[in-house]
Short mmCIF file of C-alpha atoms in Angstrom, two decimals:
data_model
loop_
_atom_site.label_atom_id
_atom_site.label_comp_id
_atom_site.label_asym_id
_atom_site.label_seq_id
_atom_site.Cartn_x
_atom_site.Cartn_y
_atom_site.Cartn_z
CA UNK A 1 -208.41 -187.71 -65.81
CA UNK A 2 -210.82 -184.91 -64.03
CA UNK A 3 -211.76 -185.78 -60.41
CA UNK A 4 -214.74 -183.95 -58.78
CA UNK A 5 -214.44 -183.73 -54.84
CA UNK A 6 -217.67 -182.86 -52.82
CA UNK A 7 -217.58 -181.10 -49.38
CA UNK A 8 -219.23 -183.37 -46.70
CA UNK A 9 -221.15 -181.91 -43.83
CA UNK A 10 -222.66 -182.95 -40.45
CA UNK A 11 -225.70 -181.02 -39.52
CA UNK A 12 -225.43 -179.49 -36.10
CA UNK A 13 -227.52 -180.66 -33.01
CA UNK A 14 -228.33 -178.71 -30.05
CA UNK A 15 -229.63 -179.58 -26.33
CA UNK A 16 -233.17 -178.59 -25.54
CA UNK A 17 -234.10 -178.86 -21.65
CA UNK A 18 -237.45 -178.25 -20.63
CA UNK A 19 -237.48 -177.19 -16.85
CA UNK A 20 -240.24 -176.66 -14.15
CA UNK A 21 -240.67 -173.53 -12.30
CA UNK A 22 -238.24 -175.01 -9.70
CA UNK A 23 -235.63 -175.92 -12.00
CA UNK A 24 -236.66 -179.43 -12.06
CA UNK A 25 -235.83 -181.29 -15.42
CA UNK A 26 -238.98 -182.16 -17.25
CA UNK A 27 -237.35 -183.53 -20.42
CA UNK A 28 -234.06 -183.35 -22.21
CA UNK A 29 -233.88 -183.56 -26.06
CA UNK A 30 -231.30 -183.30 -28.82
CA UNK A 31 -232.53 -181.39 -31.84
CA UNK A 32 -231.08 -180.81 -35.31
CA UNK A 33 -230.45 -177.19 -36.44
CA UNK A 34 -233.62 -175.72 -37.54
CA UNK A 35 -235.87 -178.37 -36.11
CA UNK A 36 -238.49 -178.12 -33.63
CA UNK A 37 -238.30 -179.68 -30.18
CA UNK A 38 -241.30 -181.65 -28.81
CA UNK A 39 -242.60 -180.28 -25.47
CA UNK A 40 -243.40 -182.76 -22.54
CA UNK A 41 -246.81 -183.04 -21.32
CA UNK A 42 -248.09 -179.89 -19.53
CA UNK A 43 -246.73 -179.84 -16.19
CA UNK A 44 -249.06 -179.66 -12.89
CA UNK A 45 -248.25 -177.34 -9.83
CA UNK A 46 -250.60 -177.14 -7.05
CA UNK A 47 -252.56 -174.06 -6.79
CA UNK A 48 -251.33 -172.73 -10.17
CA UNK A 49 -252.46 -172.99 -13.81
CA UNK A 50 -249.85 -173.76 -16.58
CA UNK A 51 -249.98 -170.98 -19.17
CA UNK A 52 -247.08 -172.02 -21.36
CA UNK A 53 -243.16 -172.10 -22.12
CA UNK A 54 -241.04 -169.04 -21.63
CA UNK A 55 -239.25 -169.53 -25.01
CA UNK A 56 -240.12 -170.49 -28.76
CA UNK A 57 -238.78 -173.88 -29.67
CA UNK A 58 -240.19 -174.47 -33.09
CA UNK A 59 -236.74 -173.58 -34.96
CA UNK A 60 -234.03 -174.60 -32.84
CA UNK A 61 -230.65 -172.84 -33.80
CA UNK A 62 -228.70 -173.30 -30.38
CA UNK A 63 -228.82 -174.85 -26.98
CA UNK A 64 -231.99 -173.78 -25.09
CA UNK A 65 -233.53 -174.23 -21.48
CA UNK A 66 -237.22 -173.71 -21.94
CA UNK A 67 -239.05 -172.87 -18.62
CA UNK A 68 -242.70 -173.54 -17.72
CA UNK A 69 -244.84 -170.54 -16.95
CA UNK A 70 -247.69 -170.52 -14.46
CA UNK A 71 -250.16 -168.06 -13.15
CA UNK A 72 -251.30 -168.52 -9.44
CA UNK A 73 -255.06 -169.24 -8.72
CA UNK A 74 -257.30 -167.15 -6.94
CA UNK A 75 -260.48 -167.79 -4.59
CA UNK A 76 -263.40 -165.78 -3.42
CA UNK A 77 -263.66 -165.45 0.33
CA UNK A 78 -267.23 -164.10 1.51
CA UNK A 79 -267.73 -163.20 5.19
CA UNK A 80 -271.52 -163.44 5.92
CA UNK A 81 -273.55 -162.55 9.18
CA UNK A 82 -275.88 -165.11 10.97
CA UNK A 83 -278.69 -163.76 8.39
CA UNK A 84 -276.38 -164.57 5.46
CA UNK A 85 -276.04 -160.71 4.85
CA UNK A 86 -272.51 -160.23 3.13
CA UNK A 87 -270.22 -158.42 5.53
CA UNK A 88 -267.14 -158.44 3.33
CA UNK A 89 -265.80 -160.07 0.18
CA UNK A 90 -262.00 -160.59 -0.56
CA UNK A 91 -260.05 -162.36 -3.43
CA UNK A 92 -257.34 -164.37 -2.00
CA UNK A 93 -254.36 -166.07 -3.83
CA UNK A 94 -254.08 -169.99 -3.24
CA UNK A 95 -252.49 -170.76 0.21
CA UNK A 96 -252.95 -167.25 1.28
CA UNK A 97 -255.28 -166.07 4.32
CA UNK A 98 -257.98 -163.87 4.12
CA UNK A 99 -258.32 -160.91 6.80
CA UNK A 100 -261.40 -161.31 9.09
CA UNK A 101 -263.45 -158.09 9.16
CA UNK A 102 -264.22 -156.34 12.48
CA UNK A 103 -266.38 -158.55 14.75
CA UNK A 104 -270.15 -158.04 13.76
CA UNK A 105 -272.52 -157.05 16.28
CA UNK A 106 -276.03 -158.57 16.98
CA UNK A 107 -278.23 -157.40 19.67
CA UNK A 108 -278.45 -159.75 22.39
CA UNK A 109 -275.88 -162.03 21.35
CA UNK A 110 -272.06 -162.38 21.67
CA UNK A 111 -269.92 -163.03 18.60
CA UNK A 112 -267.78 -166.16 19.17
CA UNK A 113 -265.97 -166.51 16.07
CA UNK A 114 -266.00 -167.80 12.38
CA UNK A 115 -267.51 -171.17 11.33
CA UNK A 116 -264.74 -171.92 8.78
CA UNK A 117 -260.72 -171.50 8.79
CA UNK A 118 -259.53 -169.24 6.39
CA UNK A 119 -255.87 -169.02 7.07
CA UNK A 120 -254.87 -171.31 4.09
CA UNK A 121 -257.34 -170.76 1.11
CA UNK A 122 -257.37 -173.31 -1.43
CA UNK A 123 -260.83 -172.82 -2.93
CA UNK A 124 -263.87 -170.70 -3.00
CA UNK A 125 -265.06 -170.21 0.70
CA UNK A 126 -268.16 -168.81 2.54
CA UNK A 127 -267.38 -168.00 6.09
CA UNK A 128 -270.19 -167.23 8.60
CA UNK A 129 -270.17 -165.37 11.85
CA UNK A 130 -271.05 -167.72 15.04
CA UNK A 131 -273.02 -166.22 18.03
CA UNK A 132 -274.06 -167.15 21.48
CA UNK A 133 -277.48 -165.70 22.76
CA UNK A 134 -277.13 -163.92 25.95
CA UNK A 135 -279.07 -164.76 29.09
CA UNK A 136 -280.20 -163.00 32.10
CA UNK A 137 -281.45 -163.52 35.64
CA UNK A 138 -284.78 -162.80 36.41
CA UNK A 139 -285.69 -163.00 40.31
CA UNK A 140 -289.17 -162.55 41.68
CA UNK A 141 -289.11 -161.19 45.16
CA UNK A 142 -291.81 -160.61 47.69
CA UNK A 143 -292.32 -157.30 49.61
CA UNK A 144 -289.71 -158.44 52.22
CA UNK A 145 -287.09 -159.61 49.78
CA UNK A 146 -287.93 -163.12 50.06
CA UNK A 147 -287.20 -165.02 46.71
CA UNK A 148 -290.39 -166.33 44.89
CA UNK A 149 -288.85 -167.64 41.88
CA UNK A 150 -285.27 -167.33 40.08
CA UNK A 151 -285.38 -167.92 36.28
CA UNK A 152 -282.69 -167.61 33.53
CA UNK A 153 -284.16 -166.19 30.42
CA UNK A 154 -282.83 -165.46 26.93
CA UNK A 155 -282.42 -162.07 25.43
CA UNK A 156 -286.03 -160.68 24.39
CA UNK A 157 -287.49 -163.83 25.87
CA UNK A 158 -290.50 -163.42 28.50
CA UNK A 159 -290.22 -164.43 32.02
CA UNK A 160 -292.94 -166.53 33.71
CA UNK A 161 -294.28 -164.96 36.87
CA UNK A 162 -294.87 -167.29 39.92
CA UNK A 163 -298.21 -167.57 41.49
CA UNK A 164 -299.27 -164.26 43.00
CA UNK A 165 -298.02 -164.08 46.64
CA UNK A 166 -300.41 -163.84 49.51
CA UNK A 167 -299.90 -161.43 52.46
CA UNK A 168 -302.30 -161.01 55.28
CA UNK A 169 -303.89 -157.73 55.18
CA UNK A 170 -302.66 -156.74 51.84
CA UNK A 171 -304.05 -157.18 48.15
CA UNK A 172 -301.44 -158.14 45.49
CA UNK A 173 -301.56 -155.40 42.99
CA UNK A 174 -299.01 -156.70 40.32
CA UNK A 175 -295.12 -156.68 39.84
CA UNK A 176 -292.79 -153.60 39.74
CA UNK A 177 -291.30 -154.25 36.36
CA UNK A 178 -292.23 -155.59 32.93
CA UNK A 179 -290.70 -158.92 32.24
CA UNK A 180 -292.28 -159.57 28.66
CA UNK A 181 -288.96 -158.56 26.83
CA UNK A 182 -285.93 -159.17 29.02
CA UNK A 183 -282.80 -157.52 28.18
CA UNK A 184 -281.04 -157.46 31.36
CA UNK A 185 -280.81 -159.10 34.81
CA UNK A 186 -284.02 -158.00 36.60
CA UNK A 187 -285.10 -158.13 40.29
CA UNK A 188 -288.95 -158.11 40.21
CA UNK A 189 -290.86 -157.16 43.35
CA UNK A 190 -294.31 -158.05 44.26
CA UNK A 191 -296.60 -154.88 44.83
CA UNK A 192 -299.18 -154.39 47.70
CA UNK A 193 -301.27 -151.81 48.49
CA UNK A 194 -300.67 -150.48 52.21
CA UNK A 195 -301.48 -147.60 54.42
CA UNK A 196 -300.64 -144.97 56.12
CA UNK A 197 -297.13 -143.20 56.73
CA UNK A 198 -294.57 -142.12 54.43
CA UNK A 199 -291.58 -144.33 54.17
CA UNK A 200 -288.81 -142.96 52.03
CA UNK A 201 -286.00 -145.26 50.65
CA UNK A 202 -282.84 -143.38 49.68
CA UNK A 203 -279.63 -144.50 48.03
CA UNK A 204 -276.25 -143.92 49.50
CA UNK A 205 -276.10 -140.31 47.93
CA UNK A 206 -279.55 -139.36 49.12
CA UNK A 207 -281.32 -140.17 45.91
CA UNK A 208 -284.77 -141.02 46.66
CA UNK A 209 -285.48 -144.49 45.59
CA UNK A 210 -288.98 -144.97 46.79
CA UNK A 211 -291.74 -143.32 48.97
CA UNK A 212 -294.47 -145.46 50.28
CA UNK A 213 -297.69 -145.18 52.52
CA UNK A 214 -297.67 -147.66 55.17
CA UNK A 215 -300.57 -148.36 57.64
CA UNK A 216 -299.97 -148.32 61.34
CA UNK A 217 -297.91 -151.46 62.50
CA UNK A 218 -297.51 -152.65 58.92
CA UNK A 219 -294.39 -153.24 57.31
CA UNK A 220 -293.02 -151.08 54.18
CA UNK A 221 -292.05 -152.78 50.92
CA UNK A 222 -288.61 -151.98 49.92
CA UNK A 223 -287.96 -151.09 46.41
CA UNK A 224 -285.97 -153.25 44.09
CA UNK A 225 -282.32 -153.52 45.53
CA UNK A 226 -280.74 -150.44 43.93
CA UNK A 227 -277.73 -150.89 41.48
CA UNK A 228 -274.27 -149.18 42.27
CA UNK A 229 -271.68 -150.06 39.77
CA UNK A 230 -269.04 -152.15 41.43
CA UNK A 231 -271.04 -152.68 44.62
CA UNK A 232 -273.76 -155.04 45.95
CA UNK A 233 -276.54 -153.87 47.80
CA UNK A 234 -276.33 -155.21 51.38
CA UNK A 235 -279.25 -153.92 53.40
CA UNK A 236 -281.49 -150.95 54.42
CA UNK A 237 -280.18 -148.99 57.55
CA UNK A 238 -283.63 -149.15 59.52
CA UNK A 239 -285.99 -151.75 60.18
CA UNK A 240 -289.38 -150.98 58.44
CA UNK A 241 -291.41 -154.08 59.55
CA UNK A 242 -293.36 -152.24 62.00
CA UNK A 243 -294.16 -148.51 60.91
CA UNK A 244 -295.16 -146.25 63.47
CA UNK A 245 -293.74 -142.96 62.28
CA UNK A 246 -292.47 -141.55 59.04
CA UNK A 247 -289.09 -142.85 58.14
CA UNK A 248 -286.19 -142.20 55.73
CA UNK A 249 -284.47 -145.34 55.16
CA UNK A 250 -281.08 -145.43 53.42
CA UNK A 251 -279.43 -148.25 51.20
CA UNK A 252 -276.03 -149.74 52.43
CA UNK A 253 -273.45 -151.65 50.15
CA UNK A 254 -270.36 -153.40 50.09
CA UNK A 255 -267.96 -153.77 47.09
CA UNK A 256 -268.69 -156.86 44.88
CA UNK A 257 -266.19 -159.66 44.40
CA UNK A 258 -266.78 -162.24 41.71
CA UNK A 259 -265.69 -165.64 41.44
CA UNK A 260 -263.76 -166.34 38.12
CA UNK A 261 -263.61 -170.22 37.27
CA UNK A 262 -261.30 -171.42 34.69
CA UNK A 263 -262.27 -175.04 33.35
CA UNK A 264 -260.88 -177.36 30.98
CA UNK A 265 -263.02 -178.66 28.00
CA UNK A 266 -264.57 -181.39 29.88
CA UNK A 267 -265.64 -178.96 32.85
CA UNK A 268 -262.90 -180.03 35.14
CA UNK A 269 -261.80 -177.06 37.51
CA UNK A 270 -258.12 -175.52 36.42
CA UNK A 271 -258.35 -172.54 38.67
CA UNK A 272 -260.75 -170.78 40.84
CA UNK A 273 -260.15 -166.97 41.90
CA UNK A 274 -262.01 -164.26 43.76
CA UNK A 275 -261.72 -160.91 41.73
CA UNK A 276 -262.85 -157.64 42.82
CA UNK A 277 -265.20 -155.55 40.62
CA UNK A 278 -263.22 -154.23 37.53
CA UNK A 279 -259.97 -156.45 38.43
CA UNK A 280 -258.34 -158.84 36.06
CA UNK A 281 -258.38 -162.59 36.85
CA UNK A 282 -255.07 -164.57 36.06
CA UNK A 283 -255.34 -167.58 33.85
CA UNK A 284 -253.46 -170.93 34.95
CA UNK A 285 -250.90 -172.55 32.95
CA UNK A 286 -251.79 -173.49 29.45
CA UNK A 287 -253.75 -177.06 29.71
CA UNK A 288 -252.54 -179.86 27.76
CA UNK A 289 -255.11 -182.28 25.86
CA UNK A 290 -253.94 -185.25 23.96
CA UNK A 291 -254.77 -185.07 20.40
CA UNK A 292 -255.75 -181.10 20.38
CA UNK A 293 -253.89 -177.82 20.37
CA UNK A 294 -254.95 -175.09 22.91
CA UNK A 295 -256.19 -171.95 21.06
CA UNK A 296 -257.09 -169.78 23.91
CA UNK A 297 -259.97 -168.98 26.33
CA UNK A 298 -263.45 -168.63 25.53
CA UNK A 299 -264.23 -165.45 27.38
CA UNK A 300 -262.28 -162.17 28.26
CA UNK A 301 -261.36 -161.69 31.96
CA UNK A 302 -259.24 -158.62 31.97
CA UNK A 303 -262.16 -156.49 33.30
CA UNK A 304 -264.47 -158.54 35.50
CA UNK A 305 -267.90 -157.24 36.29
CA UNK A 306 -269.68 -160.55 37.10
CA UNK A 307 -269.09 -164.07 38.05
CA UNK A 308 -267.52 -165.72 35.06
CA UNK A 309 -266.73 -169.34 33.93
CA UNK A 310 -263.94 -169.17 31.37
CA UNK A 311 -263.41 -172.47 29.28
CA UNK A 312 -260.43 -173.64 27.49
CA UNK A 313 -260.66 -173.66 23.78
CA UNK A 314 -259.00 -176.47 21.62
CA UNK A 315 -258.83 -177.50 17.91
CA UNK A 316 -258.65 -181.23 17.27
CA UNK A 317 -255.40 -182.51 15.34
CA UNK A 318 -256.11 -184.43 12.17
CA UNK A 319 -253.91 -187.02 10.47
CA UNK A 320 -253.43 -188.53 6.93
CA UNK A 321 -254.65 -192.08 6.68
CA UNK A 322 -253.88 -193.74 3.30
CA UNK A 323 -255.18 -197.09 2.27
CA UNK A 324 -252.59 -198.75 -0.22
CA UNK A 325 -253.06 -202.24 -2.36
CA UNK A 326 -250.33 -204.87 -2.19
CA UNK A 327 -248.33 -203.11 -4.84
CA UNK A 328 -248.41 -199.61 -3.39
CA UNK A 329 -251.07 -198.39 -5.50
CA UNK A 330 -253.34 -195.83 -3.45
CA UNK A 331 -256.79 -196.97 -2.71
CA UNK A 332 -257.94 -194.16 -0.68
CA UNK A 333 -256.64 -191.37 1.37
CA UNK A 334 -258.64 -189.65 4.25
CA UNK A 335 -257.96 -186.90 6.58
CA UNK A 336 -258.91 -188.31 10.31
CA UNK A 337 -259.58 -186.51 13.51
CA UNK A 338 -257.54 -187.47 16.49
CA UNK A 339 -258.93 -190.57 18.02
CA UNK A 340 -261.49 -191.23 15.27
CA UNK A 341 -261.68 -194.12 12.97
CA UNK A 342 -260.92 -194.06 9.31
CA UNK A 343 -263.14 -195.57 6.83
CA UNK A 344 -261.82 -198.45 4.71
CA UNK A 345 -262.28 -198.41 0.96
CA UNK A 346 -264.47 -201.22 -0.56
CA UNK A 347 -262.67 -204.53 -0.27
CA UNK A 348 -259.93 -204.51 -3.18
CA UNK A 349 -259.84 -207.28 -5.78
CA UNK A 350 -256.70 -209.20 -6.87
CA UNK A 351 -256.85 -211.87 -9.43
CA UNK A 352 -255.75 -215.20 -7.94
CA UNK A 353 -255.93 -213.95 -4.42
CA UNK A 354 -258.75 -213.40 -1.74
CA UNK A 355 -258.31 -210.38 0.62
CA UNK A 356 -257.67 -211.23 4.17
CA UNK A 357 -257.33 -208.18 6.19
CA UNK A 358 -255.72 -204.65 6.33
CA UNK A 359 -252.17 -204.77 7.87
CA UNK A 360 -252.94 -201.94 10.54
CA UNK A 361 -255.45 -200.96 12.83
CA UNK A 362 -257.48 -197.75 11.97
CA UNK A 363 -260.14 -197.65 14.73
CA UNK A 364 -258.20 -195.03 16.98
CA UNK A 365 -256.07 -192.88 14.78
CA UNK A 366 -253.50 -190.64 16.80
CA UNK A 367 -250.85 -190.28 13.92
CA UNK A 368 -250.22 -190.29 10.11
CA UNK A 369 -250.70 -193.86 8.86
CA UNK A 370 -250.34 -196.01 5.81
CA UNK A 371 -252.54 -199.17 5.78
CA UNK A 372 -251.75 -202.10 3.35
CA UNK A 373 -254.15 -204.59 2.09
CA UNK A 374 -252.93 -208.39 2.76
CA UNK A 375 -254.02 -211.19 0.58
CA UNK A 376 -253.81 -214.99 0.57
CA UNK A 377 -253.42 -216.92 -2.75
CA UNK A 378 -256.49 -218.95 -3.99
CA UNK A 379 -256.22 -222.69 -4.13
CA UNK A 380 -258.16 -224.66 -6.53
CA UNK A 381 -259.30 -228.36 -6.53
CA UNK A 382 -258.20 -230.24 -9.60
CA UNK A 383 -260.10 -233.77 -10.12
CA UNK A 384 -258.71 -236.25 -12.44
CA UNK A 385 -261.78 -238.59 -13.28
CA UNK A 386 -261.99 -242.05 -15.47
CA UNK A 387 -264.55 -242.32 -18.16
CA UNK A 388 -266.95 -243.84 -15.77
CA UNK A 389 -266.49 -240.94 -13.23
CA UNK A 390 -264.18 -243.01 -11.14
CA UNK A 391 -262.06 -240.38 -9.18
CA UNK A 392 -258.38 -241.06 -10.16
CA UNK A 393 -256.66 -238.35 -8.07
CA UNK A 394 -257.59 -235.20 -6.42
CA UNK A 395 -255.06 -232.31 -6.13
CA UNK A 396 -254.99 -228.73 -4.43
CA UNK A 397 -253.34 -226.29 -6.75
CA UNK A 398 -252.49 -222.61 -6.11
CA UNK A 399 -253.49 -219.93 -8.40
CA UNK A 400 -251.42 -220.03 -11.85
CA UNK A 401 -249.73 -223.27 -10.92
CA UNK A 402 -249.85 -226.54 -12.80
CA UNK A 403 -251.61 -229.82 -11.78
CA UNK A 404 -249.79 -233.08 -11.96
CA UNK A 405 -251.86 -235.94 -13.78
CA UNK A 406 -251.69 -239.52 -12.55
CA UNK A 407 -250.37 -242.48 -14.06
CA UNK A 408 -252.24 -242.96 -17.40
CA UNK A 409 -255.31 -245.18 -16.50
CA UNK A 410 -255.68 -248.53 -18.14
CA UNK A 411 -259.04 -249.50 -19.69
CA UNK A 412 -259.65 -253.01 -21.32
CA UNK A 413 -260.22 -252.68 -24.98
CA UNK A 414 -259.37 -249.03 -25.32
CA UNK A 415 -256.06 -247.09 -25.59
CA UNK A 416 -255.52 -243.81 -23.35
CA UNK A 417 -255.29 -240.55 -25.62
CA UNK A 418 -255.22 -237.75 -22.79
CA UNK A 419 -257.35 -235.57 -20.78
CA UNK A 420 -260.31 -233.52 -21.83
CA UNK A 421 -259.35 -230.35 -20.12
CA UNK A 422 -256.04 -228.32 -19.75
CA UNK A 423 -254.77 -228.46 -16.21
CA UNK A 424 -251.69 -226.02 -16.52
CA UNK A 425 -251.70 -222.45 -14.96
CA UNK A 426 -254.94 -223.42 -13.26
CA UNK A 427 -257.19 -220.29 -12.25
CA UNK A 428 -260.16 -222.05 -11.24
CA UNK A 429 -261.48 -225.33 -9.73
CA UNK A 430 -261.00 -228.10 -12.72
CA UNK A 431 -262.64 -231.68 -13.43
CA UNK A 432 -260.69 -233.34 -16.16
CA UNK A 433 -261.74 -236.70 -17.60
CA UNK A 434 -259.69 -239.36 -19.29
CA UNK A 435 -260.16 -239.69 -22.85
CA UNK A 436 -259.99 -243.08 -24.91
CA UNK A 437 -259.95 -244.77 -28.43
CA UNK A 438 -261.32 -247.96 -28.60
CA UNK A 439 -258.88 -250.91 -29.92
CA UNK A 440 -259.85 -252.58 -33.24
CA UNK A 441 -258.77 -255.81 -34.59
CA UNK A 442 -258.52 -257.74 -38.25
CA UNK A 443 -260.72 -260.76 -38.41
CA UNK A 444 -259.72 -262.99 -41.33
CA UNK A 445 -262.09 -265.67 -42.73
CA UNK A 446 -260.23 -268.08 -44.64
CA UNK A 447 -261.47 -271.42 -46.63
CA UNK A 448 -259.94 -274.84 -45.70
CA UNK A 449 -257.08 -274.25 -48.02
CA UNK A 450 -256.04 -270.75 -46.66
CA UNK A 451 -257.92 -268.80 -49.43
CA UNK A 452 -258.84 -265.54 -48.06
CA UNK A 453 -262.84 -265.31 -48.00
CA UNK A 454 -263.12 -261.90 -46.23
CA UNK A 455 -261.08 -259.32 -44.00
CA UNK A 456 -262.98 -257.14 -41.59
CA UNK A 457 -261.94 -254.52 -38.90
CA UNK A 458 -263.80 -254.99 -35.74
CA UNK A 459 -264.01 -252.88 -32.44
CA UNK A 460 -262.97 -254.52 -29.09
CA UNK A 461 -266.10 -256.75 -27.89
CA UNK A 462 -268.05 -256.42 -31.08
CA UNK A 463 -268.89 -259.34 -33.37
CA UNK A 464 -267.35 -260.04 -36.94
CA UNK A 465 -269.74 -260.63 -39.79
CA UNK A 466 -269.06 -263.93 -41.46
CA UNK A 467 -269.04 -264.13 -45.24
CA UNK A 468 -271.51 -266.25 -47.18
CA UNK A 469 -271.06 -269.91 -46.51
CA UNK A 470 -268.21 -271.17 -48.82
CA UNK A 471 -268.75 -274.21 -50.97
CA UNK A 472 -266.46 -277.06 -51.35
CA UNK A 473 -266.94 -280.06 -53.67
CA UNK A 474 -267.85 -283.34 -51.77
CA UNK A 475 -268.15 -281.50 -48.67
CA UNK A 476 -270.93 -279.73 -46.69
CA UNK A 477 -269.97 -276.64 -44.73
CA UNK A 478 -270.72 -276.99 -40.90
CA UNK A 479 -269.32 -273.65 -39.47
CA UNK A 480 -266.24 -271.75 -38.54
CA UNK A 481 -263.50 -272.88 -36.24
CA UNK A 482 -263.62 -270.01 -33.85
CA UNK A 483 -266.02 -267.81 -32.19
CA UNK A 484 -266.25 -264.37 -33.22
CA UNK A 485 -269.16 -262.73 -31.56
CA UNK A 486 -266.89 -260.98 -28.90
CA UNK A 487 -263.60 -259.98 -30.80
CA UNK A 488 -260.88 -259.05 -28.39
CA UNK A 489 -257.81 -259.77 -30.53
CA UNK A 490 -256.85 -260.39 -34.14
CA UNK A 491 -258.38 -263.56 -35.48
CA UNK A 492 -258.12 -265.89 -38.22
CA UNK A 493 -261.34 -267.89 -38.61
CA UNK A 494 -261.32 -270.96 -40.94
CA UNK A 495 -264.17 -272.80 -42.52
CA UNK A 496 -264.95 -276.33 -41.25
CA UNK A 497 -266.51 -279.11 -43.45
CA UNK A 498 -267.69 -282.69 -43.25
CA UNK A 499 -267.17 -285.04 -46.15
CA UNK A 500 -270.22 -286.05 -48.08
CA UNK A 501 -271.13 -289.81 -47.77
CA UNK A 502 -271.33 -291.31 -51.11
CA UNK A 503 -273.73 -293.88 -50.20
CA UNK A 504 -276.28 -291.00 -49.57
CA UNK A 505 -276.43 -291.89 -45.81
#
């Protein structure tokens, strides 16, 4: 006979592997020829946005490796001045560093840095310039150079003059400089009116500093101590306390030396050096401070032109503190500065347990730390009571455990049938009561000859109800042979008779 033979085929299958940007396998799948692969959940990459897959996988006809594609995130970094005027605005990729603009200039202030770190940008940032206001020494002197008052005044501030000085034979006429808007160190001299000789004060190069008319026998009043860059004024070369002739008086100087003090963060002295005008001071070895990183000195000391206190600058170290539950689930993560305390999360809850403590101290953090919640299992009181609230047994049971019942209680006239509440897998305090069913008895009322008159079922302790008094010829019914007012067992109660006297007596 004819035979038809049909070719059999197996459909081809292909391996489709989904990989992350770094080659990490996200999913592997076997797909039949012409079918679509199923992508995994969109992967997450810090600082990037997922934008899709590098290959189509809707109609698979060969083995495929499909790679996740990302675009890096960018952020705005805005540098603003003290008055919030924008100095510069930059766009920075995730994890990149912004470039600080040139240090801004603010009259009467020294720029000391920026208020926010911008070396690792992970979000939009506004960075503001920080300044320290300059201060100046204002010295009020009398005619003879005696200091009347010394005051430190902020840039643009007003000095407060002392009381007017008194000098016998002279009238005070004011101060030799304005001090209502101080913008530099000032020496302010008291001014007096005097007669009658010409007294000329000259600088070292013959420049006339002041000419004064002085009365005979009186003293001249020196001008402000002249300033000579890199030198300090010493004295005048002639006495002018008792003028009797015209005088030319010359200024005398010595080169200035300045004290440069290097201090640690707490004001402790690291090094003291005397430096001539214009010379550079030499810094001490870099100081060490536990929990901090030294980042430099707060002032320049390469060209000293005044006394300087230079202080070490630090950045405090920070640590990650993670609070975990008993099963390793993260409850809170916090970044804490060296020596500071972490703040615990709200007390966690665990069914059947009570929170006891955290397993590690977090008051003084000096390193990375993982802190785990510790618990104690809850215990519950299980009370077994009899029908009349009599306590039969008290047991302490751990959360989820079973309580153990006492021996079945005995109650006269009743059968014990169990407990009114479940006490397996205990999750709270339990009071369970014994349950009973009352016993019942058969009470049979019989006639004298055993004839059944009535059958009744009676509960323990109850009374049976007798039938109507039976009749017996020649006899009078006189009662029943047993008491049935308090039945406590099965009973057969028989009728009792007395024979009737035929004589009628």
